Tab-separated table of C-alpha atoms in Angstrom:
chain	number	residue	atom	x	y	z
A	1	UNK	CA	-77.443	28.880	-1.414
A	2	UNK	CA	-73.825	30.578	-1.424
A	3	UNK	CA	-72.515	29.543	1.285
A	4	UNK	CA	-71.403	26.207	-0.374
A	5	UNK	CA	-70.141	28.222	-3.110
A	6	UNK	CA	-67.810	30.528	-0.528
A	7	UNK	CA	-66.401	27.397	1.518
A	8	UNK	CA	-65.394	25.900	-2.148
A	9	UNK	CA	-63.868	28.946	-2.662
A	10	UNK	CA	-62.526	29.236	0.690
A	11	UNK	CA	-60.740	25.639	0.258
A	12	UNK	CA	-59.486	26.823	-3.275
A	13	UNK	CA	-57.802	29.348	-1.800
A	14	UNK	CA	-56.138	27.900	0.916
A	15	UNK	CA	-54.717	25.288	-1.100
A	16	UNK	CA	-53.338	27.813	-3.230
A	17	UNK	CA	-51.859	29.695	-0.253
A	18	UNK	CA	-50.466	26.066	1.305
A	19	UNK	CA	-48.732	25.207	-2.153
A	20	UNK	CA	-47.193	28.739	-2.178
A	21	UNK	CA	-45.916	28.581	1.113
A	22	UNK	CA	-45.075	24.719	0.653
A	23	UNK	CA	-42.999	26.002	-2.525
A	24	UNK	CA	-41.024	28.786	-0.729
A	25	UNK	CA	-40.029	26.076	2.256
A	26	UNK	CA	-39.072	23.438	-0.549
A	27	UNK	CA	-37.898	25.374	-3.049
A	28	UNK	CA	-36.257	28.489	-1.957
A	29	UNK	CA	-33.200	28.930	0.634
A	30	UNK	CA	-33.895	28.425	4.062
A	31	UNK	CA	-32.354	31.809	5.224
A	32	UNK	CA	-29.963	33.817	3.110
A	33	UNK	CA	-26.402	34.858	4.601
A	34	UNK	CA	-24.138	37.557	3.579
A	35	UNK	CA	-21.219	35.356	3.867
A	36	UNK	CA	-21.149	32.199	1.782
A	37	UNK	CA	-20.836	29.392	3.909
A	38	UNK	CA	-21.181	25.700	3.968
A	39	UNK	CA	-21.479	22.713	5.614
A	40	UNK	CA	-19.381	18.974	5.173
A	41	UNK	CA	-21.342	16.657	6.467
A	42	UNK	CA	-20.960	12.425	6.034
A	43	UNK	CA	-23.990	10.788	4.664
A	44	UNK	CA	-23.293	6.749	6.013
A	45	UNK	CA	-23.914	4.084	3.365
A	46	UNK	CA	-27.217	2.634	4.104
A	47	UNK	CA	-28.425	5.524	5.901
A	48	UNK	CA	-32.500	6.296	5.774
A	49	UNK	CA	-33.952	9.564	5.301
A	50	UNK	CA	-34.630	9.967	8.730
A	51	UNK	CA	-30.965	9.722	9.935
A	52	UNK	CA	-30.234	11.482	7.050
A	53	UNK	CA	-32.523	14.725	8.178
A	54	UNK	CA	-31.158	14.412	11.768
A	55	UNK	CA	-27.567	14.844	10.094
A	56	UNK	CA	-28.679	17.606	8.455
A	57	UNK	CA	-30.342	19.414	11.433
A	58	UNK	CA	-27.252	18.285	13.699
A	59	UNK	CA	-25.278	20.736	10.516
A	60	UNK	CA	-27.875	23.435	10.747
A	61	UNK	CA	-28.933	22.691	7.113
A	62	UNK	CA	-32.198	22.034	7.999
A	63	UNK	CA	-34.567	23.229	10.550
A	64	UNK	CA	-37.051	20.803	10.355
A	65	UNK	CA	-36.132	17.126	10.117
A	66	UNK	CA	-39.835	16.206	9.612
A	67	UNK	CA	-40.390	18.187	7.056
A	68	UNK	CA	-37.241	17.214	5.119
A	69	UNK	CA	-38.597	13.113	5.479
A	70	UNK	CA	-42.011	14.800	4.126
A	71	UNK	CA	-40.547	16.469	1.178
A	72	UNK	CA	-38.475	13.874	0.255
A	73	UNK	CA	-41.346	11.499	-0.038
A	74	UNK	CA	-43.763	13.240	-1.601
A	75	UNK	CA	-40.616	14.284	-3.954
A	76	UNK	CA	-39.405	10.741	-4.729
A	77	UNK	CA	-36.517	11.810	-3.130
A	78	UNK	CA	-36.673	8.747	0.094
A	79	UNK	CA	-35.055	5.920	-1.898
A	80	UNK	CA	-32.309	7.421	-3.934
A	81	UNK	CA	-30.177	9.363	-1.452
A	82	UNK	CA	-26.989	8.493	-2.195
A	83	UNK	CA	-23.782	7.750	0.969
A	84	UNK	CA	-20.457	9.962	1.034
A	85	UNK	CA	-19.214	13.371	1.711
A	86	UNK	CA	-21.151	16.440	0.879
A	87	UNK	CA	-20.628	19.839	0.847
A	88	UNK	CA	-23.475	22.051	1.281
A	89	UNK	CA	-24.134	25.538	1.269
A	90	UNK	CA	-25.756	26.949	4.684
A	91	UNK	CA	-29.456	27.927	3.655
A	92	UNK	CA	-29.907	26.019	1.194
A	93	UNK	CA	-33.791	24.773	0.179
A	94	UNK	CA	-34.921	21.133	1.132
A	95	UNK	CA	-35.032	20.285	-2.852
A	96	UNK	CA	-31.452	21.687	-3.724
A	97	UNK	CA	-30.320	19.038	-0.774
A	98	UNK	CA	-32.402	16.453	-1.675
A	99	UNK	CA	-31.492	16.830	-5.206
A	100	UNK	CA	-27.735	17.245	-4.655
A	101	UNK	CA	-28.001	14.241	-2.131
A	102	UNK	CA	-29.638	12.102	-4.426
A	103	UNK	CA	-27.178	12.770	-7.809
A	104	UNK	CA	-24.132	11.571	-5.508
A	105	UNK	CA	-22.529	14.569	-6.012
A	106	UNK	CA	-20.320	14.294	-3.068
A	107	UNK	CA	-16.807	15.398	-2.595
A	108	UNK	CA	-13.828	12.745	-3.685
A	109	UNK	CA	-10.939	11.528	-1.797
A	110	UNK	CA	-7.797	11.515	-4.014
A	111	UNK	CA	-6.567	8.982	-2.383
A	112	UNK	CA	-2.612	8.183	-2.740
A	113	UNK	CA	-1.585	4.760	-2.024
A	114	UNK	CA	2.390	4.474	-1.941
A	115	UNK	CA	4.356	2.044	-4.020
A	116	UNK	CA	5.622	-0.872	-1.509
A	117	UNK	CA	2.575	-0.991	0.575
A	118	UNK	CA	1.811	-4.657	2.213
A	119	UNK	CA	-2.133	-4.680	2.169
A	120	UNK	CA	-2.837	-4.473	6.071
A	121	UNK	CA	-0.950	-1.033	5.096
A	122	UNK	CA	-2.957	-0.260	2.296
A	123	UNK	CA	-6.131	-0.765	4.130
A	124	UNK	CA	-4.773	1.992	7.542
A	125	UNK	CA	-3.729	4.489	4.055
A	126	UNK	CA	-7.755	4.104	2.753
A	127	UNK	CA	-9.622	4.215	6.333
A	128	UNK	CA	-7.252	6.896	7.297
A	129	UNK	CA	-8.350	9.000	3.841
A	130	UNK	CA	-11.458	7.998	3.155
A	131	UNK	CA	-12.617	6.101	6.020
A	132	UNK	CA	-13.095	2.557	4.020
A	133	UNK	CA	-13.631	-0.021	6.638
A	134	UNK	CA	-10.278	-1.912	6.844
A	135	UNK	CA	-11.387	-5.054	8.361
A	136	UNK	CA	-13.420	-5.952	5.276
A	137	UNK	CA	-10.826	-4.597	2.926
A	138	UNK	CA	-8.405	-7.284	4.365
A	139	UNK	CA	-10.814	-9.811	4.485
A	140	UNK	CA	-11.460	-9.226	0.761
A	141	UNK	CA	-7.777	-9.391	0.311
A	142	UNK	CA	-7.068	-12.837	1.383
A	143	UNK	CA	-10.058	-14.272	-0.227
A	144	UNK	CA	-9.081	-16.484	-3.046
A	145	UNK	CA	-12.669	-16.879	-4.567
A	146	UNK	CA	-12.806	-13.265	-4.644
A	147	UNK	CA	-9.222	-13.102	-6.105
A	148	UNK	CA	-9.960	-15.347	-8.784
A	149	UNK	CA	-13.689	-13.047	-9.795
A	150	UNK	CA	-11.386	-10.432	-10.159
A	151	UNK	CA	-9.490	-12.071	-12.871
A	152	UNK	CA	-6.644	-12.775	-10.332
A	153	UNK	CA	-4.855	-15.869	-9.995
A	154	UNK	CA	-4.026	-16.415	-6.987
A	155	UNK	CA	-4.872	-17.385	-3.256
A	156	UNK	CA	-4.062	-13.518	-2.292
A	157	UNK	CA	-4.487	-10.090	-3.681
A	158	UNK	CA	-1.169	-8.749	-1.896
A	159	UNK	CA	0.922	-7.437	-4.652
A	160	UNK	CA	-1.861	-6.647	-7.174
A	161	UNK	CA	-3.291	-3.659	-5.109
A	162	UNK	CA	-1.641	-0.992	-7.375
A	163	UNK	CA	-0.099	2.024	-6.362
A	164	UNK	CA	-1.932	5.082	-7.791
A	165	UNK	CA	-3.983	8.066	-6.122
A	166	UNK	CA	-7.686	6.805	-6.790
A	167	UNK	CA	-10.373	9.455	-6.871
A	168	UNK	CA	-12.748	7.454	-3.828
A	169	UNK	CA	-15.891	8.498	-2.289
A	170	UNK	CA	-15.790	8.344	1.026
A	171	UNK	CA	-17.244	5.379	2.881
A	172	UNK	CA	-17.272	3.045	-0.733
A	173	UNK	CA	-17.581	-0.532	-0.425
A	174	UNK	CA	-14.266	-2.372	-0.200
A	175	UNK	CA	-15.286	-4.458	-2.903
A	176	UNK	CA	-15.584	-1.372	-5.132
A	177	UNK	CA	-12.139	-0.438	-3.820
A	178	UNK	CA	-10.367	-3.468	-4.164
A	179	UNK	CA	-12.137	-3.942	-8.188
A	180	UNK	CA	-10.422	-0.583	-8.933
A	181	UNK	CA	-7.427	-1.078	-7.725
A	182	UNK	CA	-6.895	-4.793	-8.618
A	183	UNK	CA	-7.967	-4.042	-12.507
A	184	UNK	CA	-5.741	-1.214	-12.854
A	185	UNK	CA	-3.194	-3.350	-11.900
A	186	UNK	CA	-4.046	-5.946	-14.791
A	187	UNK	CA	-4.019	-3.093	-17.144
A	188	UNK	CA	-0.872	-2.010	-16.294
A	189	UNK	CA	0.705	-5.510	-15.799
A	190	UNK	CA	-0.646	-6.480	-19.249
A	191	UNK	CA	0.568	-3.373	-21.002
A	192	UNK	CA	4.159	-3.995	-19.263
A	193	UNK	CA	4.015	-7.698	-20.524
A	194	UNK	CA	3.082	-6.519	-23.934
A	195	UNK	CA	6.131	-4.231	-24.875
A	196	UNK	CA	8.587	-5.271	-27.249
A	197	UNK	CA	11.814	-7.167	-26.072
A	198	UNK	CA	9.863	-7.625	-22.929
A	199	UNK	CA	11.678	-10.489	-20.863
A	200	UNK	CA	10.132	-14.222	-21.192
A	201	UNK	CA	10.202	-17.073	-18.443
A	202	UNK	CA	8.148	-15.988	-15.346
A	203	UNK	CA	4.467	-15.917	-15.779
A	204	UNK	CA	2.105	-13.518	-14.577
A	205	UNK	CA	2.164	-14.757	-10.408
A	206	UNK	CA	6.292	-14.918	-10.485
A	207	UNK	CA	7.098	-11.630	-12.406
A	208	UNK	CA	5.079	-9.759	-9.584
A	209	UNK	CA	6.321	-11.582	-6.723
A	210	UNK	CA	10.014	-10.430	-8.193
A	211	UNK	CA	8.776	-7.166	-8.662
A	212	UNK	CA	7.354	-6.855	-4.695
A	213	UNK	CA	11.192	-8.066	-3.941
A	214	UNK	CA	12.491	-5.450	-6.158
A	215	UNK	CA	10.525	-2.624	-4.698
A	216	UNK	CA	11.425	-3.468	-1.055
A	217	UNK	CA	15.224	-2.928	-1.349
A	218	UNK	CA	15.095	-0.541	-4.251
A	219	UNK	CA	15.528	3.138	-3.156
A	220	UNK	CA	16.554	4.748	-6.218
A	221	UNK	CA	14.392	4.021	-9.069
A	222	UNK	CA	17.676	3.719	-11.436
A	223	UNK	CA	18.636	0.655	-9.461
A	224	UNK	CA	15.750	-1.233	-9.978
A	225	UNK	CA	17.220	-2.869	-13.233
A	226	UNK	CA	20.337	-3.667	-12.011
A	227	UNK	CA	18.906	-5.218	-8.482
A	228	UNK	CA	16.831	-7.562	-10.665
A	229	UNK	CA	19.150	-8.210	-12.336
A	230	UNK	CA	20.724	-9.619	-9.652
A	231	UNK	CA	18.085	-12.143	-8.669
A	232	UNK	CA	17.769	-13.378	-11.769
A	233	UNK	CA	21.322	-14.356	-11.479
A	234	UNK	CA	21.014	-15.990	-8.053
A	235	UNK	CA	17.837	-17.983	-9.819
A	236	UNK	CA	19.806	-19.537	-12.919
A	237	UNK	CA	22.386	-20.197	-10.784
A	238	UNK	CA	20.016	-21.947	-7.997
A	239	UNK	CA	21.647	-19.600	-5.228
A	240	UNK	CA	18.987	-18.578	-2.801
A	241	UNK	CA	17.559	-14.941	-3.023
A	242	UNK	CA	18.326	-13.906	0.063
A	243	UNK	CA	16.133	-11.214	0.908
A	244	UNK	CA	15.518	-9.259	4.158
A	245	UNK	CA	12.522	-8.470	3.130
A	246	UNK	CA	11.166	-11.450	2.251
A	247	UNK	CA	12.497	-12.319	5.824
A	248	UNK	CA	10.381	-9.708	7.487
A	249	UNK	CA	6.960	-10.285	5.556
A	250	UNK	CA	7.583	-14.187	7.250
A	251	UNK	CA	7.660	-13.160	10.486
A	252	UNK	CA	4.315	-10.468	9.815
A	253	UNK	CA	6.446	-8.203	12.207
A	254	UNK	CA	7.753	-4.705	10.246
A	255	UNK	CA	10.124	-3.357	12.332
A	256	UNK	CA	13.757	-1.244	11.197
A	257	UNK	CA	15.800	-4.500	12.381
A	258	UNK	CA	16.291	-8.103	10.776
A	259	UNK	CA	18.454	-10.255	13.447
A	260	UNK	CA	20.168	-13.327	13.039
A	261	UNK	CA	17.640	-15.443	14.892
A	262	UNK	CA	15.448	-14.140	12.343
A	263	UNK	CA	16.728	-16.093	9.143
A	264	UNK	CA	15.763	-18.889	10.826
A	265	UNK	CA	12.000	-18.681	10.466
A	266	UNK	CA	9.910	-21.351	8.800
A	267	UNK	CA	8.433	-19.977	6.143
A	268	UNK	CA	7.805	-20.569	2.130
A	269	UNK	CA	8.631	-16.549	2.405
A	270	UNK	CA	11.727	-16.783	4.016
A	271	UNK	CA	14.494	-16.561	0.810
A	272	UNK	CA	17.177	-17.622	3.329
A	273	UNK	CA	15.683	-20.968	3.800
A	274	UNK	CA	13.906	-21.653	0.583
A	275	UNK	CA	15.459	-21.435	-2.924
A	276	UNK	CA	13.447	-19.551	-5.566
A	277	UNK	CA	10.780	-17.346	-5.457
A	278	UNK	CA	8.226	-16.873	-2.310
A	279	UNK	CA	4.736	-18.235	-3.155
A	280	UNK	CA	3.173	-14.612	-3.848
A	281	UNK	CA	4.269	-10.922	-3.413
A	282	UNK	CA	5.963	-9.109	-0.405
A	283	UNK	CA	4.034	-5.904	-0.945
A	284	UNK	CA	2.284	-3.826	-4.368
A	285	UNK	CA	5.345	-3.141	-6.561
A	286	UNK	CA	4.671	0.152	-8.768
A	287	UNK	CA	5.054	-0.270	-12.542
A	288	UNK	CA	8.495	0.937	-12.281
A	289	UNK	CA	9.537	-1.992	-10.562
A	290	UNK	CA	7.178	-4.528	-12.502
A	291	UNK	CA	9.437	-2.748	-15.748
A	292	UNK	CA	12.264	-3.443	-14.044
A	293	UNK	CA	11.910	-7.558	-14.161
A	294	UNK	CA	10.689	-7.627	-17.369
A	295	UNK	CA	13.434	-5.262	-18.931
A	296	UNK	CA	16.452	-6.168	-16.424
A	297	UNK	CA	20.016	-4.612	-16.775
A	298	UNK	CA	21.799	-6.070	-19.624
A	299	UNK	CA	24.969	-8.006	-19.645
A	300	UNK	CA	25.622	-8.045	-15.438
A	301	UNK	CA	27.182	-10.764	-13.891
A	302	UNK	CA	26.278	-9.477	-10.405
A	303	UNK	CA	25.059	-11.622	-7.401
A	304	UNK	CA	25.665	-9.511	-4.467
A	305	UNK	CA	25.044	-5.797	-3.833
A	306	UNK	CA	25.243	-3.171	-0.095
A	307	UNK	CA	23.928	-0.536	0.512
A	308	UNK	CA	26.123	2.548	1.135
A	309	UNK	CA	23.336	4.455	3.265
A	310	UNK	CA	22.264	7.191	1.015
A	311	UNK	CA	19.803	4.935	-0.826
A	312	UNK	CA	22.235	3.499	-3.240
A	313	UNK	CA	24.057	0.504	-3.739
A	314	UNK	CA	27.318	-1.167	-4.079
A	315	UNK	CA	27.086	-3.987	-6.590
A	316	UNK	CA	29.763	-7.178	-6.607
A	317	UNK	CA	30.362	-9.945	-9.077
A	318	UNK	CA	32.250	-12.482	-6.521
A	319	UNK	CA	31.900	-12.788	-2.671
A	320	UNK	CA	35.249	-11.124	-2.351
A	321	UNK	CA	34.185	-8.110	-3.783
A	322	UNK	CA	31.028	-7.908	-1.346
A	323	UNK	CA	33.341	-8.661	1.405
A	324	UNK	CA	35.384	-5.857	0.180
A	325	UNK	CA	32.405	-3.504	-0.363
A	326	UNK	CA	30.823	-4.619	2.676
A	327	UNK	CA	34.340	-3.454	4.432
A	328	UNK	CA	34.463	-0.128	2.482
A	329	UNK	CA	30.620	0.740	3.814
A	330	UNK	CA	31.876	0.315	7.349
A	331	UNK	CA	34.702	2.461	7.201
A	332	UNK	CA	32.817	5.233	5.507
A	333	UNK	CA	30.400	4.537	8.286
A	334	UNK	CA	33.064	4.961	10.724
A	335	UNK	CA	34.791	7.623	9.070
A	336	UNK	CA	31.505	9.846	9.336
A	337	UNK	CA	30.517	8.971	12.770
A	338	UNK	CA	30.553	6.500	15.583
A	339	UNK	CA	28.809	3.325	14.998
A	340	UNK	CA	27.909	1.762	18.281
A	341	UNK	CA	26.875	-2.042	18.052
A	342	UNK	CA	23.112	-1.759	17.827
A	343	UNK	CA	20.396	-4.614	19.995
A	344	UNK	CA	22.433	-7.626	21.692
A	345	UNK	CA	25.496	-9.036	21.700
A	346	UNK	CA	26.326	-11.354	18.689
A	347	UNK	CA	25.437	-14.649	20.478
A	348	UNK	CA	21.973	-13.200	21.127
A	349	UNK	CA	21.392	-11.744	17.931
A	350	UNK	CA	23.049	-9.307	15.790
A	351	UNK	CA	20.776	-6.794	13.709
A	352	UNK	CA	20.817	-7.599	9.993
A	353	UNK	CA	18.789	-4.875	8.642
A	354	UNK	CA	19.111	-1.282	9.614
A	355	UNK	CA	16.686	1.204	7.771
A	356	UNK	CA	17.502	4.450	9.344
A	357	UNK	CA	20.540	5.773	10.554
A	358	UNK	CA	21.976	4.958	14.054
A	359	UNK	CA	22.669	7.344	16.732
A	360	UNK	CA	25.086	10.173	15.490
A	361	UNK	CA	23.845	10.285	12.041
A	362	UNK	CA	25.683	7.124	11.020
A	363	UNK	CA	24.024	5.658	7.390
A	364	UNK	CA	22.288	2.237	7.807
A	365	UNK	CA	24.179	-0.873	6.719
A	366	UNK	CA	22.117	-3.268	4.284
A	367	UNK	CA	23.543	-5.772	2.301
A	368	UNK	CA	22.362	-8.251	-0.415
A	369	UNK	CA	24.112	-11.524	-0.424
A	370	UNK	CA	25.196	-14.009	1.924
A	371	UNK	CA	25.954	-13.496	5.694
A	372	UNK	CA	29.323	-11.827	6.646
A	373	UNK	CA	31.261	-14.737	8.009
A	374	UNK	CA	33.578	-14.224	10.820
A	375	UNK	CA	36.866	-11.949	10.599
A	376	UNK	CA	39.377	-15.096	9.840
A	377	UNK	CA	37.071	-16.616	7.402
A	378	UNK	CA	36.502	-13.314	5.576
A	379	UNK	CA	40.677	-13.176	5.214
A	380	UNK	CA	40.379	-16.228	4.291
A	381	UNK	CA	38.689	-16.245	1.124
A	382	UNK	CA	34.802	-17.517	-0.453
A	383	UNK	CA	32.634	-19.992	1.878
A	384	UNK	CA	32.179	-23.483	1.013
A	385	UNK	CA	30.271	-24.146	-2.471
A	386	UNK	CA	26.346	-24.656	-1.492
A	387	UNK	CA	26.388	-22.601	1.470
A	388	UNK	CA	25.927	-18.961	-0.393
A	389	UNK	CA	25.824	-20.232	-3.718
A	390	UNK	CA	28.899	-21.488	-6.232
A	391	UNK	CA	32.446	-20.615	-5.037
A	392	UNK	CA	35.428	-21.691	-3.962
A	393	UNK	CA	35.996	-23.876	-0.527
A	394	UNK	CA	38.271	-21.666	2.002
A	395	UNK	CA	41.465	-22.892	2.858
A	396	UNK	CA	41.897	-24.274	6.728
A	397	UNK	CA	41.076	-21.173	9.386
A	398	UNK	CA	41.455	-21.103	12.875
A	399	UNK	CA	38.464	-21.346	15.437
A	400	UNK	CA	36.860	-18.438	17.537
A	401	UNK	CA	35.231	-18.871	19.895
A	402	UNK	CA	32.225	-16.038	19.317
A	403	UNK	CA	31.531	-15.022	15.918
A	404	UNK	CA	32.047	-11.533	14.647
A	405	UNK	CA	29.301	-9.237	14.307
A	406	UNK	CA	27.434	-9.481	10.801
A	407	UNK	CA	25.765	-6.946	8.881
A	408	UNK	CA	23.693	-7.836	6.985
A	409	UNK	CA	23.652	-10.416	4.002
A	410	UNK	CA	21.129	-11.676	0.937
């Protein structure tokens, strides 16, 4: 008649024994270490707890992959572990990892994204950092429907990918990336556009398609004013903008060298063939530059401006002056080094755009305003009215038979 009674309490006490050992496996550190250590290790979004435990036991975190699918089961734990970077302490228990992986408390990317970026370059910057799949990300980015649920309107989202350094999990959606970054740039457009005295005339689209200009030949933030300034002289007076940059977002080829041949290209983007504005931004102007077309320099009667080399800028009122500054640049060019003639001769091509010095140290040679016409016809005087915008017709030159080498010219 007892020996019911002693397998009952035979069972009882096994159970108890199982849940006390079951509770030091779960619940207390695998092995303890005199040194602390831990362990990164990259939970993939949509990942199951069974890939999950093999991660873990490829990191040494766990030694039993079965167990860990077990526990998280029985614990809830299978349907709420969460995708990103972790950082986990060698030895840890099975329910401090399950509970750490399910609270998504993994490690953040600060990821910095560079004012001036095109968005194929912003998407390399977030798979490089945070390994956010840059195929989608530029898919999303040329999506107008997804554009316009973002509050955006237009057929793009280049140029309203704002520059900032974005606290991002690694592996996060594109969506989720391009949401943050798109509505931050709202917020800071509309804060911009809301400031007193702010300048009228351009909506939303057109002041940030200036601004992407602005920011690609800006080098010095002080400049920015005064540079767009500039184009929105050239716009009242109907000149053409005449950006390189403009020039080299056309041709979807970002190299350190504009040519001739280039201008040429048949593009809404190309300012040397199209008056006005380009259809949508060059690149993700910072707010510096977005300030800078809505509070341009004051009182500047500027169409032209070079650059000296050292990231500044010579700025001209009349086309003799930037033929004059344009000459000065040269010499100082000269002066500090030897200039060899850089790509092919001039009938082939002549570089417009250099971005970094030439051999020797020499500065680069950029210039804002219409091409350099040959020697004679820069003696000579202003080109023909309608060619580079208003001036005066030139007075009778000879012919040459191969033009002079041009530097550069918007």
């Amino acid at each position: 008649m007892r020996r019911p009674h002693r397998i009952r309490h035979s069972l009882i006490l096994g159970g108890i024994v199982g849940v006390v050992i079951l509770s030091g496996i779960l619940f207390f550190p695998a092995s303890v270490t005199r040194v602390f250590e831990t362990r990164e290790v990259m939970i993939p979004r949509g990942a199951g707890v069974e890939t999950i435990a093999g991660i873990l036991k490829a990191n040494g975190l766990v030694k039993s992959p079965a167990l860990f699918v077990l526990a998280a089961r029985a614990l809830g734990y299978d349907r709420s572990l969460k995708a990103g970077r972790f950082t986990i302490p060698v030895g840890s228990s099975i329910y401090r990892i399950l509970r750490q992986l399910a609270s998504g408390m993994g490690k953040e990317d600060m990821v910095t994204i560079p004012e001036g970026l095109r968005a194929d370059e912003i998407a390399s910057t977030l798979f490089a950092q945070s390994k956010i799949d840059p195929v989608r990300f530029l898919a999303l980015a040329t999506d107008s429907t997804f554009a316009r649920s973002l509050g955006v309107r237009a057929r793009r989202l280049e140029g309203y990918l704002f520059p900032d350094t974005y606290p991002f999990y690694p592996l996060l959606s594109p969506e989720e990336v391009i949401r943050v970054m798109a509505g931050r740039a709202l917020s800071v457009f509309e804060e911009e556009m809301a400031l007193p005295d702010a300048r009228t005339g351009l909506n939303l689209h057109e002041l940030v398609t200036l601004a992407s200009i602005v920011e690609a030949e800006a080098e010095m933030p002080y400049e920015r004013p005064r540079i767009a300034a500039v184009f929105y002289n050239r716009l009242k007076r109907s000149m053409m903008l005449q950006s390189d940059p403009t020039v080299s977002y056309a041709l979807g080829i970002y190299r350190d060298r504009v040519y001739y041949r280039d201008l040429n290209v048949k593009s809404p983007y190309n300012t040397y063939r199209v008056k006005g504005l380009p259809p949508g931004p060059i690149c993700s102007p910072g707010r510096g530059a977005f300030h800078a077309v809505l509070f341009p320099a004051a009182d500047t009667t500027e169409f032209y401006f070079v650059a000296r080399g050292d990231g500044t800028h010579i700025f001209s009122k009349t086309w003799q002056e930037h033929v004059r500054a344009i000459a000065h640049v040269r010499a100082l060019a000269k002066a500090e080094s030897t200039v060899a003639p850089v790509g092919p001769p001039p009938e082939r091509g002549v570089p417009v755009l250099r971005t970094g010095p030439v051999s020797g140290g020499a500065p680069s040679l950029r210039a804002m305003g219409p091409p350099a016409p040959p020697a004679e016809i820069r003696a000579a005087g202003p080109p023909a009215p309608g060619t580079h915008g208003p001036a005066e017709p030139p007075p009778r030159t000879a012919r040459r038979a191969n033009p002079a080498r041009k530097d550069s010219s918007r």
